Coordinates of C-alpha atoms in Angstrom, one line a residue:
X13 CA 5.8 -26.6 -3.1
X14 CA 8.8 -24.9 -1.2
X15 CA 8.8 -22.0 -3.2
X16 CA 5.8 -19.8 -4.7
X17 CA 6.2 -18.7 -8.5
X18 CA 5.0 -14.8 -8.9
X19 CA 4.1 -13.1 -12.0
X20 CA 3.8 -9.5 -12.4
X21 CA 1.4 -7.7 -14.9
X22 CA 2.8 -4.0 -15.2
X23 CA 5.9 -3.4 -15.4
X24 CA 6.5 0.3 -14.1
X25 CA 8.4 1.9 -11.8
X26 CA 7.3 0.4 -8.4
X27 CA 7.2 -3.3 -10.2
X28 CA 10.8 -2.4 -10.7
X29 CA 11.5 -2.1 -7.0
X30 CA 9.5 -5.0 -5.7
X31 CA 11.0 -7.0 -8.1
X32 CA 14.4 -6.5 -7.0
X33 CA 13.7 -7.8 -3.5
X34 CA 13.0 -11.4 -4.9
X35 CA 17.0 -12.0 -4.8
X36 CA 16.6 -11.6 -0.9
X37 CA 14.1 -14.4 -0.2
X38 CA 14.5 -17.8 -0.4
X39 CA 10.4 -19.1 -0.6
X40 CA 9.7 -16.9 -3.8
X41 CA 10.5 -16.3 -7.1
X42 CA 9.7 -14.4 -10.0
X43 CA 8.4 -16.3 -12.6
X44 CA 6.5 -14.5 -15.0
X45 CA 6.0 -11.3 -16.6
X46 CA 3.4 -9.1 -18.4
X47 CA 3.8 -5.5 -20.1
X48 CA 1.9 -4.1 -23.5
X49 CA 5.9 -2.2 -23.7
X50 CA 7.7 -4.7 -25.6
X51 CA 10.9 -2.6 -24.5
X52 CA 9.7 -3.0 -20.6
X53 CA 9.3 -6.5 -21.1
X54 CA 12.6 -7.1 -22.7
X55 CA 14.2 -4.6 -20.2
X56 CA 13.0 -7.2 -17.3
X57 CA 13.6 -10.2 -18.8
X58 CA 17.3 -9.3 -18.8
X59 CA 17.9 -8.2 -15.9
X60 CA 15.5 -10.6 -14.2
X61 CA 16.4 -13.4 -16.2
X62 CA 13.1 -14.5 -17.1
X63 CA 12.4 -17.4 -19.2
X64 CA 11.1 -16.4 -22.5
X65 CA 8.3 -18.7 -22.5
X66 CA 7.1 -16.7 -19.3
X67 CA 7.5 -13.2 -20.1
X68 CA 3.8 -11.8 -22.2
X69 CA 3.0 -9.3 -23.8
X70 CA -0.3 -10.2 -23.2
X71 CA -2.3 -9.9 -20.0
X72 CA -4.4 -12.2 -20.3
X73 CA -1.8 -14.8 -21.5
X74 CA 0.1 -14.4 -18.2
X75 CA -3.1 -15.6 -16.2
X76 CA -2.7 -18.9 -18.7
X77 CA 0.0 -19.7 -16.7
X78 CA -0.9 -23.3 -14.9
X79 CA 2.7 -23.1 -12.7
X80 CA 1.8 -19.6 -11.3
X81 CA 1.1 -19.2 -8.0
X82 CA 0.0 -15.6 -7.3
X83 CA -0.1 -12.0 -9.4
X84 CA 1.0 -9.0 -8.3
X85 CA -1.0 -6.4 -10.2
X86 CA 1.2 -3.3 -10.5
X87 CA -0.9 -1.7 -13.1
X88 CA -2.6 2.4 -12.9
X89 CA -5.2 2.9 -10.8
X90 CA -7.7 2.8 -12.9
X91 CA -7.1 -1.1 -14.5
X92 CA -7.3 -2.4 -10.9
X93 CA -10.3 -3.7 -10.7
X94 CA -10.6 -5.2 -14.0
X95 CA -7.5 -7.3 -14.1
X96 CA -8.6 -8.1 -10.2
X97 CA -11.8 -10.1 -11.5
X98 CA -10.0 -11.4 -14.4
X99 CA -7.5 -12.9 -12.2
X100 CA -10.5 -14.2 -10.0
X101 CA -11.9 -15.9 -12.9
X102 CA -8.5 -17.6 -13.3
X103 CA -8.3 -18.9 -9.5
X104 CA -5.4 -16.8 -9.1
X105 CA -3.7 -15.8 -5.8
X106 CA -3.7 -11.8 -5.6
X107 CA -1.4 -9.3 -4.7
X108 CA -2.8 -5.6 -5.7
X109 CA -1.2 -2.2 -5.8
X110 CA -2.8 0.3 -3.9
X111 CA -5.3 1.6 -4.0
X112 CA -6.5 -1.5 -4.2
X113 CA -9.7 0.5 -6.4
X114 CA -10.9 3.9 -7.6
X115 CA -13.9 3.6 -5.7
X116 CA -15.6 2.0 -2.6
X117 CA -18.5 0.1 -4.8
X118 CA -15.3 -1.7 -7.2
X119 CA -13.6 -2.9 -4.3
X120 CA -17.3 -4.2 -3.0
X121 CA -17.3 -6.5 -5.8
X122 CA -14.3 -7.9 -5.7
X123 CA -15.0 -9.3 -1.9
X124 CA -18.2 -10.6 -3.5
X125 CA -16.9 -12.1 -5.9
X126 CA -13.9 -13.4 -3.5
X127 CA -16.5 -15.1 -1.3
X128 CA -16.7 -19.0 -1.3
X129 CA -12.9 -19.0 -3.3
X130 CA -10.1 -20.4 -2.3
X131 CA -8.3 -17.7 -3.4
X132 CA -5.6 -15.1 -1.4
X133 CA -6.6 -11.5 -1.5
X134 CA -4.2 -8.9 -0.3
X135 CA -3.4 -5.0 -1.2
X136 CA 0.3 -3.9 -1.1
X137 CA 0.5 -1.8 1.8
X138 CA 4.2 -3.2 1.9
X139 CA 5.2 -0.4 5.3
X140 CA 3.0 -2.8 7.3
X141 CA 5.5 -5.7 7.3
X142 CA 8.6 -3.7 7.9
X143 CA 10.6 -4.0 11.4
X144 CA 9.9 -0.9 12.9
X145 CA 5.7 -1.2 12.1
X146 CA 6.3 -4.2 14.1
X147 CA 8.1 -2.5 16.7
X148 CA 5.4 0.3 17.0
X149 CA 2.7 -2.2 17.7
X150 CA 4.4 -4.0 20.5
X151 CA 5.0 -0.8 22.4
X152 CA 2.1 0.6 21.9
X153 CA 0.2 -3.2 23.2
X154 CA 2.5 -3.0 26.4
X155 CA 0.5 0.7 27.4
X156 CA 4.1 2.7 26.8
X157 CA 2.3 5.9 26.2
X158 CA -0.9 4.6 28.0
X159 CA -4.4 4.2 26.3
X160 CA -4.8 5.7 22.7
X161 CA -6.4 9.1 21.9
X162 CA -5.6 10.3 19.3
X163 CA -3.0 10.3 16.2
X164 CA -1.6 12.2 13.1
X165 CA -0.6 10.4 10.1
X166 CA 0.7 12.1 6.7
X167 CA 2.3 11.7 3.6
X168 CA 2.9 14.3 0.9
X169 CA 5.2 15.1 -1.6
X170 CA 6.1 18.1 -3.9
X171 CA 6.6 15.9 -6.3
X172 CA 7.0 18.6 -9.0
X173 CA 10.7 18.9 -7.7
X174 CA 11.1 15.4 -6.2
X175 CA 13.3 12.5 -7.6
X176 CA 12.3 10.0 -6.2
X177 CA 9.8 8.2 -4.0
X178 CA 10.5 4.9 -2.5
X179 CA 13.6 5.0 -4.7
X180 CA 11.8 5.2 -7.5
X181 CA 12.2 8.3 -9.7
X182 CA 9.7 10.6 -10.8
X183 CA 12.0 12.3 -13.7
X184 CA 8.6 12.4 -15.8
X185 CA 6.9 14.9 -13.7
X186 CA 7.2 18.7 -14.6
X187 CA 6.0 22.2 -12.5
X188 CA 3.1 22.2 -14.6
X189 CA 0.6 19.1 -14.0
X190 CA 0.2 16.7 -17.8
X191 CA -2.7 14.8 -17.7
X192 CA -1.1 12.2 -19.6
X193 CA 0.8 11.8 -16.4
X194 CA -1.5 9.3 -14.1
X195 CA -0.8 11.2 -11.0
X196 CA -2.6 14.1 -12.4
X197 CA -5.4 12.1 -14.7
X198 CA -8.5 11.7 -13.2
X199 CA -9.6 9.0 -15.5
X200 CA -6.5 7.3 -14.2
X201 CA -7.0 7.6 -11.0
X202 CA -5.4 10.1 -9.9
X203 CA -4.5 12.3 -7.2
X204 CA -3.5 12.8 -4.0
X205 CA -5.9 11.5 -1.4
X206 CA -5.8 7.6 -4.1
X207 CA -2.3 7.9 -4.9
X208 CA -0.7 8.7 -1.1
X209 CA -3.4 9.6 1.2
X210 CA -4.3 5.5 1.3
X211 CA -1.3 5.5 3.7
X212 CA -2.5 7.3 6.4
X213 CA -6.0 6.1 6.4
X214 CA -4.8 2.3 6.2
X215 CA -2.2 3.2 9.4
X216 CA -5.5 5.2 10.9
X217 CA -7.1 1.8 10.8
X218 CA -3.9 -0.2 11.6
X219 CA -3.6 1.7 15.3
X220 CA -7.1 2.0 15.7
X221 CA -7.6 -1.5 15.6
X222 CA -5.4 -2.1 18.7
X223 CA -8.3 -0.1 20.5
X224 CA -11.2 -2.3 22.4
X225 CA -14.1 -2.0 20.5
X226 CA -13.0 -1.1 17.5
X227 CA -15.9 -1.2 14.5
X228 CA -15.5 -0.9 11.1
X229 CA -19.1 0.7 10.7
X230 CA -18.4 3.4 13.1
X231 CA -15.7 5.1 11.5
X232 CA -16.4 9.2 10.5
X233 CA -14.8 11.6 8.1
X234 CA -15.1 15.1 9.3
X235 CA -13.3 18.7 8.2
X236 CA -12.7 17.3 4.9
X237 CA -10.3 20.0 3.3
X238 CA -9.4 19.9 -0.8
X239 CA -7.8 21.8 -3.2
X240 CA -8.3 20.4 -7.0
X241 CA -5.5 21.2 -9.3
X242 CA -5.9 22.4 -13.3
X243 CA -6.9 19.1 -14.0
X244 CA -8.9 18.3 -11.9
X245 CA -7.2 15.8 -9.2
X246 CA -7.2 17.3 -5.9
X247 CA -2.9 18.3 -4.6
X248 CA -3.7 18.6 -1.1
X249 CA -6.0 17.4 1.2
X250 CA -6.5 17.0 5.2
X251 CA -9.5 15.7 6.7
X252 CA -10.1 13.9 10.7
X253 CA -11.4 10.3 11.3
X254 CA -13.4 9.8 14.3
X255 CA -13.8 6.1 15.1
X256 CA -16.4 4.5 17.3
X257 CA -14.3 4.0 20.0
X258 CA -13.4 7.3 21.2
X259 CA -10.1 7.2 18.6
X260 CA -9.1 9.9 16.9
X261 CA -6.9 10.8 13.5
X262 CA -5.5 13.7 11.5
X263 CA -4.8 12.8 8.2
X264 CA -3.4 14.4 5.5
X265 CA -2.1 14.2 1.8
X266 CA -0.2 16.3 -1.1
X267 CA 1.4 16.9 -4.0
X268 CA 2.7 20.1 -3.9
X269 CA 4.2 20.3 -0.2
X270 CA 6.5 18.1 1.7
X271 CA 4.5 16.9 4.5
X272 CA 7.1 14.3 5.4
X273 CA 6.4 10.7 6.5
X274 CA 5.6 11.0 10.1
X275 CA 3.3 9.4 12.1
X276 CA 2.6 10.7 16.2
X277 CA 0.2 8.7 18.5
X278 CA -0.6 10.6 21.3
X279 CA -2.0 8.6 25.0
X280 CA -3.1 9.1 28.3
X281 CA 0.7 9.0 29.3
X282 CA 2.5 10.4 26.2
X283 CA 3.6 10.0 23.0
X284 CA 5.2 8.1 20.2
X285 CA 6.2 9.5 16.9
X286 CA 7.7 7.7 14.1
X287 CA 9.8 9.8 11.9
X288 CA 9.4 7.5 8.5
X289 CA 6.4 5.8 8.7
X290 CA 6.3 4.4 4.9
X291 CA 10.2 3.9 4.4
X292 CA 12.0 2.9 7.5
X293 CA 15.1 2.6 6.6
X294 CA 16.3 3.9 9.0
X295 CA 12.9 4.8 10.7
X296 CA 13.4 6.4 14.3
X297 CA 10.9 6.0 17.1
X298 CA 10.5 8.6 19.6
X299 CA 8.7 7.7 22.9
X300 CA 7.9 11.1 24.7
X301 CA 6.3 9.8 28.2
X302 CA 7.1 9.3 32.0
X303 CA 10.6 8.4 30.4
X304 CA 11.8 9.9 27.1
X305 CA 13.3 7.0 24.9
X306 CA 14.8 7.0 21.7
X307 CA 14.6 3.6 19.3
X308 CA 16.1 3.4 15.8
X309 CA 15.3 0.4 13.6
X310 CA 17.5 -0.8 10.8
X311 CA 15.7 -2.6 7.8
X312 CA 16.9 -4.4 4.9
X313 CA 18.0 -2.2 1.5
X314 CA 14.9 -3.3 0.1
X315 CA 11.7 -2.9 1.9
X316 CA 9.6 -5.1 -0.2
X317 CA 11.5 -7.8 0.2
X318 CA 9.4 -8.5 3.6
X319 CA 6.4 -8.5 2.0
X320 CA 7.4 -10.8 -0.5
X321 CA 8.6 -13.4 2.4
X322 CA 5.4 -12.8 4.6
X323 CA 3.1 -12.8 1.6
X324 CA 4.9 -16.3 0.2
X325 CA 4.2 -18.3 3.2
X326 CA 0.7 -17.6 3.8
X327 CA 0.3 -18.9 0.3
X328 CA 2.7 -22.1 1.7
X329 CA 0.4 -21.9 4.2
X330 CA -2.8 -21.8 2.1
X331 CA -4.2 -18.5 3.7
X332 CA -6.7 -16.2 2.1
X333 CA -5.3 -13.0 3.5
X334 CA -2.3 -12.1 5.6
X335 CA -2.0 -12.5 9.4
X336 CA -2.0 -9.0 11.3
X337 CA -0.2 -6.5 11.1
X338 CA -1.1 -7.1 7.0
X339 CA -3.9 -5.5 5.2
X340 CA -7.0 -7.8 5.8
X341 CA -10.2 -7.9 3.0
X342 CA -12.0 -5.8 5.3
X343 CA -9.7 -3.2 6.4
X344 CA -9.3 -2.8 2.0
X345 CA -12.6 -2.2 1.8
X346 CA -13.1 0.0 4.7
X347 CA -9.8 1.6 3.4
X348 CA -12.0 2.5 0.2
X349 CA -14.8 3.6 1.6
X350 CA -12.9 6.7 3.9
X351 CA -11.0 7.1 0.3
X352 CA -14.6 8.0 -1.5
X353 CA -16.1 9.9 1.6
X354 CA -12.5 11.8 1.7
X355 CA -12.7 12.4 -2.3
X356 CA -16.5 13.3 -2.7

C-alpha cells in the first residue's frame, strides 16, 4: 500500500474543508463517503469524484468497506462515541472530530475498548501539525524565553455576526440562539467550552508537556467562570489549569465575543506569543526576551492538508497514534476530563 483510502461519515461543513486538502497529498485519497442527506452525498460525489459504489447513505454500509483504510468521523458531537465503537467493532483506523466525546467516561471507553487492537486512534486537533506549531516547539526546546511559567491560550468567536470559521461559513447562525442549531443544543453537544474551548486545553497540555515532570494526574482546574445562554449551553467561559509541575494556564472560550486566536507563553527570560494559534496562515510569532524577534510562518492554503499527510503515513507506518506534536490516546482522554471538570 502506497497510498491510504479514507472515508468520511458526515458530510458537513468542516468534512467539506478537510476534504479539499486530499488534492495536495500524494499518500492519501478519498475513497468513500457517508451522509443520511442524499443531496450532501451527491453534492460530494461530484465534486469529489467519488465512485458510486463508495459513496452510502448508510453508515453502517460505509464501515463494510473491505478496501478502506481509516474513517474520519466528522459527525455532531453528540454521535461521536457511538460511531467510534462501531468503527472499533469494524477494525477500522480512526480519525475523530473534536471533541473527540461529550464526556470524560465516553472517551474512557473507547481507550478500553482500543486496548489489545491493532487499530489507529487519533482526534483532529489538525493546528498541531501545521508549520508554525512546529516552529513554537523548537524555540521554546532551545530555552528562547527560558524555563516555562506560565501561558494564556483562547479562542472565541461572536459567531452570531461571524461568517466564517476556518473558512467555513456559519450563514445558519442568527442573534438569537436556535436549538436546532448544534452549537447551541445541549443534547448535541454543544457549547462553547466542547465546541472551541478543546483548543486551548489540548495546546495547555501540548506546552506543558515540554515541562520535566509533567503528569497527567496532576493537572487542576481552578476559577472556573460560566455564563449559560437561553438554552442552556454555556457562551463564555474562562477557567486556570494548574499542572503538577509548577505550570500554569489561562484558558478561555466564547461565543458571543471575539477573543481572537492567540496564544502567549510567558518564561524566566520572556515571552513568546503567537498571533493565530488555530489558523496559521499566516501565523506570526513574537519573541519578547533579552532580544526582541519577530517570525512569520507561511502555510499551505489548506491547513488540513498536513494532517492528512502525517496521519497517512503513520498508518503506512502501522502506528496506533501519531508521533508528537499529534494528539496522543492519553492527552484525548486527559483533554476530556479538564472539558467535564471545566463544564460541571
Amino acid at each position: 500500500m502506497t497510498q491510504v483510502k479514507w472515508g468520511i461519515i458526515g458530510l458537513g461543513n468542516i468534512a467539506l474543508k478537510f476534504s479539499e486538502g486530499f488534492q495536495y497529498t500524494k499518500n492519501a485519497k478519498l475513497f468513500a463517503i457517508s451522509s443520511r442527506n442524499k443531496n450532501k452525498l451527491q453534492a460530494f460525489k461530484n465534486k469529489f469524484q467519488i465512485d458510486d459504489n463508495f459513496c452510502f447513505t448508510n453508515y453502517d454500509s460505509l464501515l463494510e468497506c473491505k478496501d478502506l483504510d481509516i474513517v474520519y468521523i466528522a459527525l455532531p458531537n453528540s454521535l461521536h462515541h457511538e460511531w467510534v465503537m462501531k468503527s472499533i467493532e469494524k477494525e477500522k483506523n480512526i480519525l475523530i472530530e473534536k471533541p473527540a466525546t461529550v464526556n470524560f467516561l465516553q472517551m474512557k471507553n473507547i481507550k478500553n475498548n482500543l486496548k489489545n487492537k491493532n487499530i489507529f486512534f487519533s482526534e483532529a486537533f489538525m493546528y498541531r501539525y501545521l508549520p508554525h506549531i512546529s516552529k513554537v516547539i523548537d524555540l521554546l526546546k532551545n530555552n528562547v524565553i527560558g524555563n516555562l511559567v506560565s501561558m494564556e491560550s483562547f479562542f472565541g468567536k461572536d459567531i452570531a455576526s461571524r461568517k466564517k470559521i476556518f473558512g467555513i461559513k456559519l450563514n445558519k447562525l442568527k442573534k438569537k440562539p436556535n436549538r436546532n442549531n448544534r452549537l447551541y443544543n445541549k443534547e448535541l453537544g454543544g457549547g462553547a467550552i466542547l465546541d472551541l474551548g478543546c483548543y486551548p486545553v489540548s495546546m495547555s497540555i501540548l506546552i506543558a508537556s515540554l515541562i520535566p515532570k509533567f503528569d497527567f494526574n496532576k493537572i487542576k482546574v481552578l476559577n472556573k467562570k460560566k455564563d449559560i445562554g437561553l438554552t442552556g449551553v454555556d457562551m463564555n467561559s474562562f477557567a486556570e489549569l494548574e499542572f503538577g509541575n509548577n505550570f500554569k494556564s489561562t484558558i478561555g472560550t466564547s461565543f458571543t465575543q471575539d477573543l481572537g486566536k492567540k496564544t502567549k507563553i510567558i518564561g524566566s527570560k520572556g515571552e513568546l506569543i503567537l498571533e493565530d494559534t488555530w489558523h496559521g496562515n499566516p501565523s506570526l510569532i513574537n519573541i519578547r526576551g533579552e532580544n526582541k524577534e519577530k517570525i512569520e510562518i507561511e502555510c499551505h492554503n489548506n491547513i488540513y492538508k498536513y494532517e492528512i499527510d502525517i496521519l497517512s503515513k503513520c498508518i503506512l507506518e502501522n502506528k496506533k497514534e501519531p508521533n508528537f506534536p499529534g494528539m496522543t490516546i492519553n492527552e484525548t482522554l486527559e483533554n476530556m476530563r479538564i472539558l467535564d471538570k471545566w463544564l460541571n
